[in-house]
Amino acid sequence: MELTKEQQQILDGAQGETMAKIMKTLVMYGTTFGAEKMVPVTGKMGHLVTSFGLGVMKPVYALMDKLIAEGAVSKQKFTVDPKPLDKNVPSDFLKNLVFNKFMYSAQDSYDAQLEKLGLASKDGYSCTCYLDEIGNKPEKGDVLSWAESSAVVYANSVLGARCNRNSGIIELFGSIVGYVPYFGLLTDEGRKATWVVEVKTSKLPEAQVLGSAIGMKVMEDVPYIKGLSEMLGTQLNDAVCAYLKDFGAATASNGAVGLYHIDNLTPEAKEQGPALIAENARTYVIDDAELERVKAGYPVMWKDPDAKPKLCFVGCPHLTLAQLKEWTENVAAGLKRTGLKKVKIPTVFTAAPAVIEAFNKLPEAETLKNTGVVLSYICPLMYMNNPLAGKMPVITNSNKLRTYTTGRYYTSSEILDIITGGDRQ
Ligand code: F3S
């Protein structure tokens, strides 16, 4: 790899042994993917994927201590994925014991390490770091060092920033040294679409099912999507961005998509149009039957497939303020229709701390409280990723949560019916 004079000096130890090792790691990482140079990180903020203090991650804590002791902290402030624990989320004695004493026993000390390394704020824990309330919104063309897959695909596709799907720690190293290897989604060539997806459905598809279908088909490739903006619109307004947030998270988790282009909608597709499509790109046609086929193929991981759900999660990725308001109105209206006072299934809506703060100033906050829904800042995946919660029959409208846990997927309107009793079960 060809390094600049400054990069070579860092590698040779001019800024100390630790910085040299960090640079060496990034150079080796880039070389593996064929990078020929390192480029500066230009985004104002980083975003780390690891927010949870799992007791078993001892080598990570030792590494963090070493970085802090040697002053090798992040050059840029960063946000981080949501925390795993919140006492407001329904739990029982055994789970609390397992969560606090065994699983996430290092949470407090890890939080303190993150602060020393450059955490932007005590509230900077959310996968939707790019929302206005949180403020980590990159500019078009910015080069980033992020890892969280739902945030990376959003930054690349909706905001036009440039970031690879890095792993945890690699993204921190990029933020510390201020350079990332130049390959993949950082390059013009790597941003070309090798799939054309033709959406031919009778109505706007459920974002999470469309994303799932595309993710499972194209895997890590870049799709260019035609036919969607005709139904979704051609402006990136709040509602469209929220749709794309959920759609992108499903493409990134049901497959490994880091960037998608939507004809007439996303910034690069608006500028370059079909010129973004690579030669010999393959075609995938999605109609109503294909979406049905994909949804019907999701395995039910519950021990008893007929069990009554014990918990419902909505908000993976975290909900926007407008989504929170809409869900609140829909749940309240649903309960009014069925004559129930509270939701039938313990339900948790998740959103960023700053979004929750903004929501709590609105009249809808009281309405939501009255429905019995709990509002939390946690990551539902971190809550469920253990044998105790894994055995619970949990329902969700998140295809990411379904993919990584035993959670069962339902569309948003199905979830609404189930929790408000509209399903007449
Ligand atoms: Fe966000 Fe956790 Fe889902 S990080 S995307 S809420 S798995």
CSV table of C-alpha atoms and ligand atoms in Angstrom, one decimal:
chain,number,residue,atom,x,y,z
A,1,MET,CA,0.0,0.0,0.0
A,2,GLU,CA,1.3,3.5,-0.8
A,3,LEU,CA,1.3,5.7,2.3
A,4,THR,CA,1.8,9.4,2.6
A,5,LYS,CA,4.8,10.7,4.4
A,6,GLU,CA,2.7,11.4,7.6
A,7,GLN,CA,1.0,8.0,7.4
A,8,GLN,CA,4.4,6.2,7.0
A,9,GLN,CA,5.8,8.2,10.0
A,10,ILE,CA,2.9,7.0,12.2
A,11,LEU,CA,3.5,3.5,11.0
A,12,ASP,CA,7.1,3.9,11.9
A,13,GLY,CA,6.3,4.9,15.4
A,14,ALA,CA,6.6,8.7,15.3
A,15,GLN,CA,3.5,9.0,17.4
A,16,GLY,CA,4.3,6.1,19.7
A,17,GLU,CA,4.1,2.4,19.6
A,18,THR,CA,0.4,2.2,20.1
A,19,MET,CA,-0.4,4.5,17.2
A,20,ALA,CA,2.0,2.5,15.1
A,21,LYS,CA,0.1,-0.7,15.9
A,22,ILE,CA,-3.3,1.0,15.1
A,23,MET,CA,-2.0,2.1,11.8
A,24,LYS,CA,-0.5,-1.3,11.1
A,25,THR,CA,-3.8,-2.9,11.8
A,26,LEU,CA,-5.6,-0.6,9.4
A,27,VAL,CA,-3.0,-1.1,6.7
A,28,MET,CA,-3.2,-4.9,7.0
A,29,TYR,CA,-7.0,-4.7,7.0
A,30,GLY,CA,-7.0,-2.5,3.9
A,31,THR,CA,-4.4,-4.7,2.1
A,32,THR,CA,-6.7,-7.7,2.7
A,33,PHE,CA,-9.4,-5.9,0.7
A,34,GLY,CA,-7.0,-4.7,-2.0
A,35,ALA,CA,-6.7,-1.0,-0.8
A,36,GLU,CA,-3.8,0.8,-2.4
A,37,LYS,CA,-4.0,3.9,-0.1
A,38,MET,CA,-5.4,5.3,3.1
A,39,VAL,CA,-7.6,8.4,3.0
A,40,PRO,CA,-8.6,10.9,5.7
A,41,VAL,CA,-11.8,10.5,7.6
A,42,THR,CA,-13.7,13.7,6.8
A,43,GLY,CA,-17.0,13.1,8.7
A,44,LYS,CA,-17.3,15.2,11.8
A,45,MET,CA,-18.1,12.3,14.0
A,46,GLY,CA,-17.5,8.6,14.3
A,47,HIS,CA,-20.0,5.9,15.3
A,48,LEU,CA,-19.1,2.8,17.2
A,49,VAL,CA,-21.1,-0.5,17.2
A,50,THR,CA,-20.2,-1.8,20.6
A,51,SER,CA,-22.1,-0.3,23.4
A,52,PHE,CA,-22.6,-3.2,25.7
A,53,GLY,CA,-20.4,-4.1,28.6
A,54,LEU,CA,-20.5,-7.9,28.2
A,55,GLY,CA,-18.4,-9.4,31.1
A,56,VAL,CA,-16.7,-11.8,28.7
A,57,MET,CA,-15.2,-9.1,26.5
A,58,LYS,CA,-12.1,-8.8,28.7
A,59,PRO,CA,-9.6,-8.3,25.8
A,60,VAL,CA,-11.6,-5.3,24.5
A,61,TYR,CA,-11.6,-3.6,28.0
A,62,ALA,CA,-7.8,-4.2,28.3
A,63,LEU,CA,-7.3,-2.7,24.8
A,64,MET,CA,-9.4,0.3,25.7
A,65,ASP,CA,-7.4,0.8,28.9
A,66,LYS,CA,-4.2,0.7,27.0
A,67,LEU,CA,-5.5,3.2,24.4
A,68,ILE,CA,-6.6,5.6,27.1
A,69,ALA,CA,-3.4,5.3,29.1
A,70,GLU,CA,-1.3,6.1,26.0
A,71,GLY,CA,-3.5,9.0,24.9
A,72,ALA,CA,-4.5,7.2,21.7
A,73,VAL,CA,-8.1,8.5,21.9
A,74,SER,CA,-10.4,9.3,19.1
A,75,LYS,CA,-9.6,12.4,17.0
A,76,GLN,CA,-13.3,12.9,16.5
A,77,LYS,CA,-16.2,12.6,18.9
A,78,PHE,CA,-18.4,9.6,18.3
A,79,THR,CA,-21.8,8.2,19.0
A,80,VAL,CA,-22.4,4.6,19.8
A,81,ASP,CA,-25.1,1.9,19.5
A,82,PRO,CA,-27.9,1.7,22.1
A,83,LYS,CA,-27.4,0.3,25.5
A,84,PRO,CA,-28.7,-3.1,26.5
A,85,LEU,CA,-30.4,-2.4,29.8
A,86,ASP,CA,-33.2,-0.3,31.1
A,87,LYS,CA,-35.1,-1.0,34.3
A,88,ASN,CA,-38.3,0.2,32.6
A,89,VAL,CA,-38.3,-2.7,30.2
A,90,PRO,CA,-40.4,-5.7,31.5
A,91,SER,CA,-38.1,-8.3,33.0
A,92,ASP,CA,-38.2,-10.7,35.9
A,93,PHE,CA,-36.0,-11.3,38.8
A,94,LEU,CA,-33.9,-14.1,37.1
A,95,LYS,CA,-33.4,-12.1,34.0
A,96,ASN,CA,-32.3,-9.0,36.0
A,97,LEU,CA,-29.9,-11.2,37.9
A,98,VAL,CA,-28.4,-12.7,34.7
A,99,PHE,CA,-28.3,-9.3,32.9
A,100,ASN,CA,-26.7,-7.3,35.7
A,101,LYS,CA,-24.5,-9.8,37.5
A,102,PHE,CA,-23.3,-12.0,34.7
A,103,MET,CA,-23.9,-10.7,31.2
A,104,TYR,CA,-23.5,-7.0,31.3
A,105,SER,CA,-21.5,-6.8,34.5
A,106,ALA,CA,-18.9,-4.5,32.8
A,107,GLN,CA,-21.5,-2.0,31.6
A,108,ASP,CA,-20.6,0.9,33.9
A,109,SER,CA,-16.8,0.6,33.6
A,110,TYR,CA,-17.2,0.2,29.8
A,111,ASP,CA,-19.4,3.4,29.6
A,112,ALA,CA,-16.6,5.2,31.5
A,113,GLN,CA,-14.0,4.0,29.0
A,114,LEU,CA,-16.2,5.2,26.1
A,115,GLU,CA,-16.4,8.6,27.7
A,116,LYS,CA,-12.6,8.9,28.0
A,117,LEU,CA,-12.2,7.7,24.4
A,118,GLY,CA,-14.4,10.4,22.9
A,119,LEU,CA,-18.1,9.6,23.4
A,120,ALA,CA,-20.0,12.7,22.1
A,121,SER,CA,-22.4,12.8,25.0
A,122,LYS,CA,-23.9,10.7,27.8
A,123,ASP,CA,-27.0,10.4,25.6
A,124,GLY,CA,-25.1,9.5,22.4
A,125,TYR,CA,-26.3,5.9,22.4
A,126,SER,CA,-28.5,5.1,19.3
A,127,CYS,CA,-28.1,3.3,16.0
A,128,THR,CA,-30.1,6.2,14.5
A,129,CYS,CA,-27.2,8.6,15.2
A,130,TYR,CA,-27.9,10.5,12.0
A,131,LEU,CA,-31.3,11.9,13.1
A,132,ASP,CA,-31.5,15.6,13.8
A,133,GLU,CA,-32.1,15.2,17.5
A,134,ILE,CA,-28.8,13.3,17.9
A,135,GLY,CA,-26.8,15.4,15.5
A,136,ASN,CA,-24.3,12.9,14.0
A,137,LYS,CA,-25.4,13.5,10.4
A,138,PRO,CA,-22.7,13.3,7.8
A,139,GLU,CA,-22.5,15.4,4.7
A,140,LYS,CA,-22.7,14.0,1.2
A,141,GLY,CA,-19.2,12.8,0.2
A,142,ASP,CA,-17.9,12.6,3.7
A,143,VAL,CA,-15.6,9.6,4.4
A,144,LEU,CA,-16.6,7.8,7.6
A,145,SER,CA,-15.3,5.2,10.0
A,146,TRP,CA,-18.5,3.6,11.2
A,147,ALA,CA,-19.5,0.0,11.9
A,148,GLU,CA,-23.2,-0.3,12.7
A,149,SER,CA,-24.7,-1.9,9.6
A,150,SER,CA,-28.0,-0.1,9.7
A,151,ALA,CA,-26.3,3.3,10.1
A,152,VAL,CA,-23.7,2.6,7.5
A,153,VAL,CA,-26.2,1.7,4.8
A,154,TYR,CA,-28.3,4.8,5.7
A,155,ALA,CA,-25.2,7.1,5.6
A,156,ASN,CA,-24.1,5.7,2.2
A,157,SER,CA,-27.5,5.5,0.5
A,158,VAL,CA,-29.6,8.3,1.9
A,159,LEU,CA,-27.0,10.8,2.8
A,160,GLY,CA,-24.4,10.0,0.1
A,161,ALA,CA,-21.5,9.7,2.6
A,162,ARG,CA,-18.9,7.0,2.0
A,163,CYS,CA,-18.2,4.2,4.5
A,164,ASN,CA,-17.4,0.5,4.4
A,165,ARG,CA,-19.2,-2.0,6.6
A,166,ASN,CA,-16.3,-2.0,9.1
A,167,SER,CA,-16.2,-4.3,12.1
A,168,GLY,CA,-16.2,-3.1,15.7
A,169,ILE,CA,-12.8,-1.8,16.9
A,170,ILE,CA,-11.6,-1.3,13.3
A,171,GLU,CA,-14.0,1.7,13.2
A,172,LEU,CA,-12.6,3.0,16.4
A,173,PHE,CA,-9.1,2.6,15.1
A,174,GLY,CA,-10.1,4.7,12.0
A,175,SER,CA,-11.4,7.4,14.3
A,176,ILE,CA,-8.2,7.4,16.4
A,177,VAL,CA,-5.7,7.6,13.6
A,178,GLY,CA,-7.9,9.7,11.3
A,179,TYR,CA,-7.5,7.5,8.2
A,180,VAL,CA,-9.3,4.6,6.6
A,181,PRO,CA,-8.2,2.2,3.8
A,182,TYR,CA,-9.6,3.2,0.4
A,183,PHE,CA,-11.6,0.3,-1.1
A,184,GLY,CA,-15.1,-0.9,-1.6
A,185,LEU,CA,-17.9,1.6,-0.9
A,186,LEU,CA,-15.4,4.5,-0.7
A,187,THR,CA,-14.6,4.2,-4.4
A,188,ASP,CA,-16.7,5.3,-7.4
A,189,GLU,CA,-16.3,1.8,-8.9
A,190,GLY,CA,-17.4,0.1,-5.6
A,191,ARG,CA,-20.6,2.2,-5.6
A,192,LYS,CA,-21.8,1.0,-8.9
A,193,ALA,CA,-24.8,-1.3,-8.8
A,194,THR,CA,-24.4,-4.9,-9.9
A,195,TRP,CA,-28.1,-5.6,-9.5
A,196,VAL,CA,-31.1,-3.9,-11.0
A,197,VAL,CA,-34.2,-4.5,-8.8
A,198,GLU,CA,-37.5,-3.9,-10.5
A,199,VAL,CA,-40.3,-3.3,-7.9
A,200,LYS,CA,-43.7,-4.2,-9.6
A,201,THR,CA,-46.0,-4.5,-6.6
A,202,SER,CA,-49.6,-3.3,-6.4
A,203,LYS,CA,-48.9,-0.9,-3.6
A,204,LEU,CA,-46.0,0.5,-1.6
A,205,PRO,CA,-44.3,-2.6,0.0
A,206,GLU,CA,-43.7,-3.0,3.8
A,207,ALA,CA,-40.2,-1.5,4.1
A,208,GLN,CA,-38.9,-4.3,6.2
A,209,VAL,CA,-40.1,-7.1,3.8
A,210,LEU,CA,-38.9,-5.3,0.7
A,211,GLY,CA,-35.5,-4.8,2.3
A,212,SER,CA,-35.4,-8.4,3.4
A,213,ALA,CA,-36.1,-9.7,-0.1
A,214,ILE,CA,-33.5,-7.5,-1.7
A,215,GLY,CA,-30.9,-8.3,1.1
A,216,MET,CA,-31.3,-12.0,0.7
A,217,LYS,CA,-31.0,-11.8,-3.1
A,218,VAL,CA,-28.1,-9.4,-3.6
A,219,MET,CA,-26.2,-10.1,-0.3
A,220,GLU,CA,-23.3,-7.7,-0.2
A,221,ASP,CA,-23.8,-6.3,-3.7
A,222,VAL,CA,-25.1,-2.8,-4.5
A,223,PRO,CA,-28.7,-2.8,-5.9
A,224,TYR,CA,-30.2,-0.1,-8.1
A,225,ILE,CA,-33.9,0.0,-7.4
A,226,LYS,CA,-36.5,0.9,-10.0
A,227,GLY,CA,-40.2,1.4,-9.6
A,228,LEU,CA,-40.1,2.3,-5.9
A,229,SER,CA,-39.9,6.1,-6.1
A,230,GLU,CA,-43.2,6.0,-8.1
A,231,MET,CA,-44.9,4.8,-4.9
A,232,LEU,CA,-42.6,6.3,-2.3
A,233,GLY,CA,-42.1,9.7,-3.8
A,234,THR,CA,-39.0,11.5,-5.1
A,235,GLN,CA,-38.3,13.7,-2.1
A,236,LEU,CA,-36.3,12.7,0.9
A,237,ASN,CA,-38.8,14.0,3.5
A,238,ASP,CA,-39.1,12.7,7.1
A,239,ALA,CA,-41.6,10.0,6.2
A,240,VAL,CA,-39.5,8.7,3.2
A,241,CYS,CA,-36.3,8.8,5.3
A,242,ALA,CA,-37.9,6.8,8.0
A,243,TYR,CA,-39.1,4.2,5.4
A,244,LEU,CA,-35.5,4.1,4.0
A,245,LYS,CA,-34.1,3.6,7.6
A,246,ASP,CA,-36.2,0.5,8.1
A,247,PHE,CA,-35.8,-0.7,4.6
A,248,GLY,CA,-32.0,-0.3,4.7
A,249,ALA,CA,-31.6,-2.1,8.1
A,250,ALA,CA,-33.4,-5.1,6.6
A,251,THR,CA,-31.2,-5.1,3.5
A,252,ALA,CA,-28.1,-4.9,5.7
A,253,SER,CA,-29.2,-7.6,8.1
A,254,ASN,CA,-31.1,-10.1,6.0
A,255,GLY,CA,-28.2,-9.7,3.5
A,256,ALA,CA,-25.1,-7.6,3.9
A,257,VAL,CA,-26.0,-4.5,1.8
A,258,GLY,CA,-23.9,-1.4,2.6
A,259,LEU,CA,-25.3,0.8,-0.2
A,260,TYR,CA,-28.4,1.0,-2.4
A,261,HIS,CA,-29.5,3.4,-5.0
A,262,ILE,CA,-33.2,4.2,-5.6
A,263,ASP,CA,-34.0,5.7,-9.0
A,264,ASN,CA,-35.1,9.3,-8.8
A,265,LEU,CA,-34.7,9.4,-5.0
A,266,THR,CA,-31.4,8.8,-3.3
A,267,PRO,CA,-28.7,11.4,-4.0
A,268,GLU,CA,-26.4,9.6,-6.3
A,269,ALA,CA,-29.2,8.1,-8.3
A,270,LYS,CA,-30.7,11.5,-8.7
A,271,GLU,CA,-27.4,12.8,-10.1
A,272,GLN,CA,-26.2,10.0,-12.2
A,273,GLY,CA,-29.3,7.8,-12.8
A,274,PRO,CA,-28.8,4.5,-14.6
A,275,ALA,CA,-25.2,5.5,-15.3
A,276,LEU,CA,-24.6,4.0,-11.8
A,277,ILE,CA,-25.5,0.5,-13.1
A,278,ALA,CA,-22.5,-1.6,-13.8
A,279,GLU,CA,-22.2,-3.6,-17.0
A,280,ASN,CA,-23.7,-7.1,-16.9
A,281,ALA,CA,-25.8,-6.2,-13.8
A,282,ARG,CA,-28.3,-8.9,-12.9
A,283,THR,CA,-32.0,-8.3,-12.6
A,284,TYR,CA,-34.4,-9.2,-9.7
A,285,VAL,CA,-38.1,-8.6,-10.2
A,286,ILE,CA,-40.2,-8.1,-7.1
A,287,ASP,CA,-44.0,-8.4,-7.2
A,288,ASP,CA,-46.7,-9.1,-4.6
A,289,ALA,CA,-46.2,-12.9,-5.0
A,290,GLU,CA,-42.4,-12.6,-4.4
A,291,LEU,CA,-42.9,-10.5,-1.2
A,292,GLU,CA,-45.4,-13.1,0.0
A,293,ARG,CA,-42.9,-15.9,-0.7
A,294,VAL,CA,-40.2,-14.2,1.2
A,295,LYS,CA,-42.3,-13.5,4.2
A,296,ALA,CA,-43.7,-17.0,4.3
A,297,GLY,CA,-40.2,-18.3,4.3
A,298,TYR,CA,-39.2,-16.8,7.7
A,299,PRO,CA,-38.8,-19.6,10.2
A,300,VAL,CA,-40.7,-19.6,13.4
A,301,MET,CA,-38.1,-20.2,16.1
A,302,TRP,CA,-40.5,-20.5,19.1
A,303,LYS,CA,-40.6,-23.8,20.9
A,304,ASP,CA,-44.4,-23.6,20.7
A,305,PRO,CA,-45.4,-21.9,17.5
A,306,ASP,CA,-48.9,-21.3,18.9
A,307,ALA,CA,-47.7,-19.7,22.1
A,308,LYS,CA,-49.2,-16.3,23.2
A,309,PRO,CA,-46.6,-13.6,22.7
A,310,LYS,CA,-45.0,-12.4,26.0
A,311,LEU,CA,-43.3,-9.3,24.7
A,312,CYS,CA,-43.4,-7.0,21.6
A,313,PHE,CA,-40.6,-4.8,20.4
A,314,VAL,CA,-41.1,-2.0,17.9
A,315,GLY,CA,-38.1,0.3,17.1
A,316,CYS,CA,-35.2,-1.7,15.6
A,317,PRO,CA,-33.7,0.5,14.2
A,318,HIS,CA,-34.8,3.1,16.7
A,319,LEU,CA,-38.0,5.0,15.9
A,320,THR,CA,-37.9,8.6,14.6
A,321,LEU,CA,-40.0,11.2,16.5
A,322,ALA,CA,-42.6,11.1,13.7
A,323,GLN,CA,-42.8,7.3,13.8
A,324,LEU,CA,-43.3,7.4,17.6
A,325,LYS,CA,-46.1,9.9,17.2
A,326,GLU,CA,-47.7,7.8,14.5
A,327,TRP,CA,-47.5,4.6,16.5
A,328,THR,CA,-48.9,6.3,19.6
A,329,GLU,CA,-51.9,7.6,17.6
A,330,ASN,CA,-52.4,4.2,16.0
A,331,VAL,CA,-52.3,2.3,19.3
A,332,ALA,CA,-54.6,4.7,21.0
A,333,ALA,CA,-57.1,4.5,18.0
A,334,GLY,CA,-56.8,0.7,17.9
A,335,LEU,CA,-57.6,0.4,21.7
A,336,LYS,CA,-60.5,2.7,21.3
A,337,ARG,CA,-61.8,0.5,18.5
A,338,THR,CA,-61.5,-2.7,20.5
A,339,GLY,CA,-62.6,-1.1,23.8
A,340,LEU,CA,-59.5,-2.1,25.6
A,341,LYS,CA,-57.7,0.2,28.1
A,342,LYS,CA,-54.2,-1.1,27.7
A,343,VAL,CA,-52.2,-3.1,25.1
A,344,LYS,CA,-52.8,-6.8,25.4
A,345,ILE,CA,-49.1,-7.8,25.1
A,346,PRO,CA,-46.4,-6.1,27.1
A,347,THR,CA,-45.0,-3.8,24.4
A,348,VAL,CA,-41.8,-1.7,24.2
A,349,PHE,CA,-41.1,1.1,21.7
A,350,THR,CA,-37.4,2.0,21.4
A,351,ALA,CA,-35.9,5.3,20.3
A,352,ALA,CA,-32.8,7.3,20.9
A,353,PRO,CA,-32.5,9.1,24.3
A,354,ALA,CA,-32.7,12.5,22.5
A,355,VAL,CA,-35.8,11.5,20.6
A,356,ILE,CA,-37.5,10.2,23.8
A,357,GLU,CA,-36.7,13.5,25.4
A,358,ALA,CA,-38.3,15.4,22.6
A,359,PHE,CA,-41.3,13.1,22.6
A,360,ASN,CA,-41.8,13.5,26.3
A,361,LYS,CA,-42.5,17.2,25.8
A,362,LEU,CA,-45.4,16.4,23.5
A,363,PRO,CA,-49.0,15.6,24.5
A,364,GLU,CA,-48.6,12.2,22.8
A,365,ALA,CA,-46.3,11.1,25.7
A,366,GLU,CA,-49.2,11.0,28.1
A,367,THR,CA,-51.3,9.2,25.5
A,368,LEU,CA,-48.6,6.5,25.0
A,369,LYS,CA,-48.2,6.1,28.8
A,370,ASN,CA,-52.0,5.5,29.1
A,371,THR,CA,-51.8,2.7,26.5
A,372,GLY,CA,-49.4,0.8,28.7
A,373,VAL,CA,-46.6,0.8,26.1
A,374,VAL,CA,-43.1,1.3,27.6
A,375,LEU,CA,-40.8,3.7,25.9
A,376,SER,CA,-37.1,2.8,26.1
A,377,TYR,CA,-33.7,3.7,24.7
A,378,ILE,CA,-32.4,0.1,24.7
A,379,CYS,CA,-31.4,-2.1,21.8
A,380,PRO,CA,-33.9,-5.0,21.7
A,381,LEU,CA,-31.3,-7.3,20.2
A,382,MET,CA,-29.0,-6.9,23.2
A,383,TYR,CA,-32.0,-7.5,25.4
A,384,MET,CA,-32.9,-10.7,23.6
A,385,ASN,CA,-29.5,-12.1,22.9
A,386,ASN,CA,-29.3,-14.6,25.8
A,387,PRO,CA,-30.8,-18.0,26.5
A,388,LEU,CA,-33.4,-16.7,29.0
A,389,ALA,CA,-34.9,-14.0,26.7
A,390,GLY,CA,-34.3,-16.2,23.7
A,391,LYS,CA,-36.9,-18.7,25.0
A,392,MET,CA,-39.6,-16.0,25.3
A,393,PRO,CA,-42.2,-15.8,22.5
A,394,VAL,CA,-41.3,-12.2,21.3
A,395,ILE,CA,-43.0,-10.5,18.4
A,396,THR,CA,-41.5,-7.6,16.4
A,397,ASN,CA,-41.9,-5.7,13.1
A,398,SER,CA,-38.1,-5.6,12.8
A,399,ASN,CA,-36.6,-8.0,10.2
A,400,LYS,CA,-33.2,-7.3,11.8
A,401,LEU,CA,-34.4,-8.5,15.2
A,402,ARG,CA,-36.1,-11.5,13.6
A,403,THR,CA,-32.9,-12.4,11.8
A,404,TYR,CA,-30.6,-12.3,14.9
A,405,THR,CA,-33.0,-13.7,17.6
A,406,THR,CA,-35.9,-16.0,18.1
A,407,GLY,CA,-38.3,-13.0,17.6
A,408,ARG,CA,-41.2,-13.6,15.3
A,409,TYR,CA,-41.8,-11.1,12.5
A,410,TYR,CA,-45.2,-9.5,11.8
A,411,THR,CA,-45.9,-6.4,9.6
A,412,SER,CA,-46.6,-3.2,11.4
A,413,SER,CA,-50.3,-3.4,10.9
A,414,GLU,CA,-50.3,-7.0,12.1
A,415,ILE,CA,-48.4,-6.0,15.2
A,416,LEU,CA,-50.9,-3.2,15.8
A,417,ASP,CA,-53.8,-5.6,15.6
A,418,ILE,CA,-52.1,-8.1,17.9
A,419,ILE,CA,-51.2,-5.6,20.7
A,420,THR,CA,-54.5,-3.7,20.6
A,421,GLY,CA,-56.7,-6.8,20.3
A,422,GLY,CA,-57.8,-6.1,16.8
A,423,ASP,CA,-56.9,-9.6,15.8
A,424,ARG,CA,-59.7,-10.9,18.0
A,425,GLN,CA,-57.5,-13.7,19.5
B,1,F3S,FE1,-30.4,-0.6,16.4
B,1,F3S,FE2,-30.1,-2.6,18.0
B,1,F3S,FE3,-31.8,-2.8,16.1
B,1,F3S,S1,-28.5,-1.3,17.2
B,1,F3S,S2,-30.8,-1.6,14.5
B,1,F3S,S3,-31.9,-1.4,17.8
B,1,F3S,S4,-30.3,-4.4,16.7
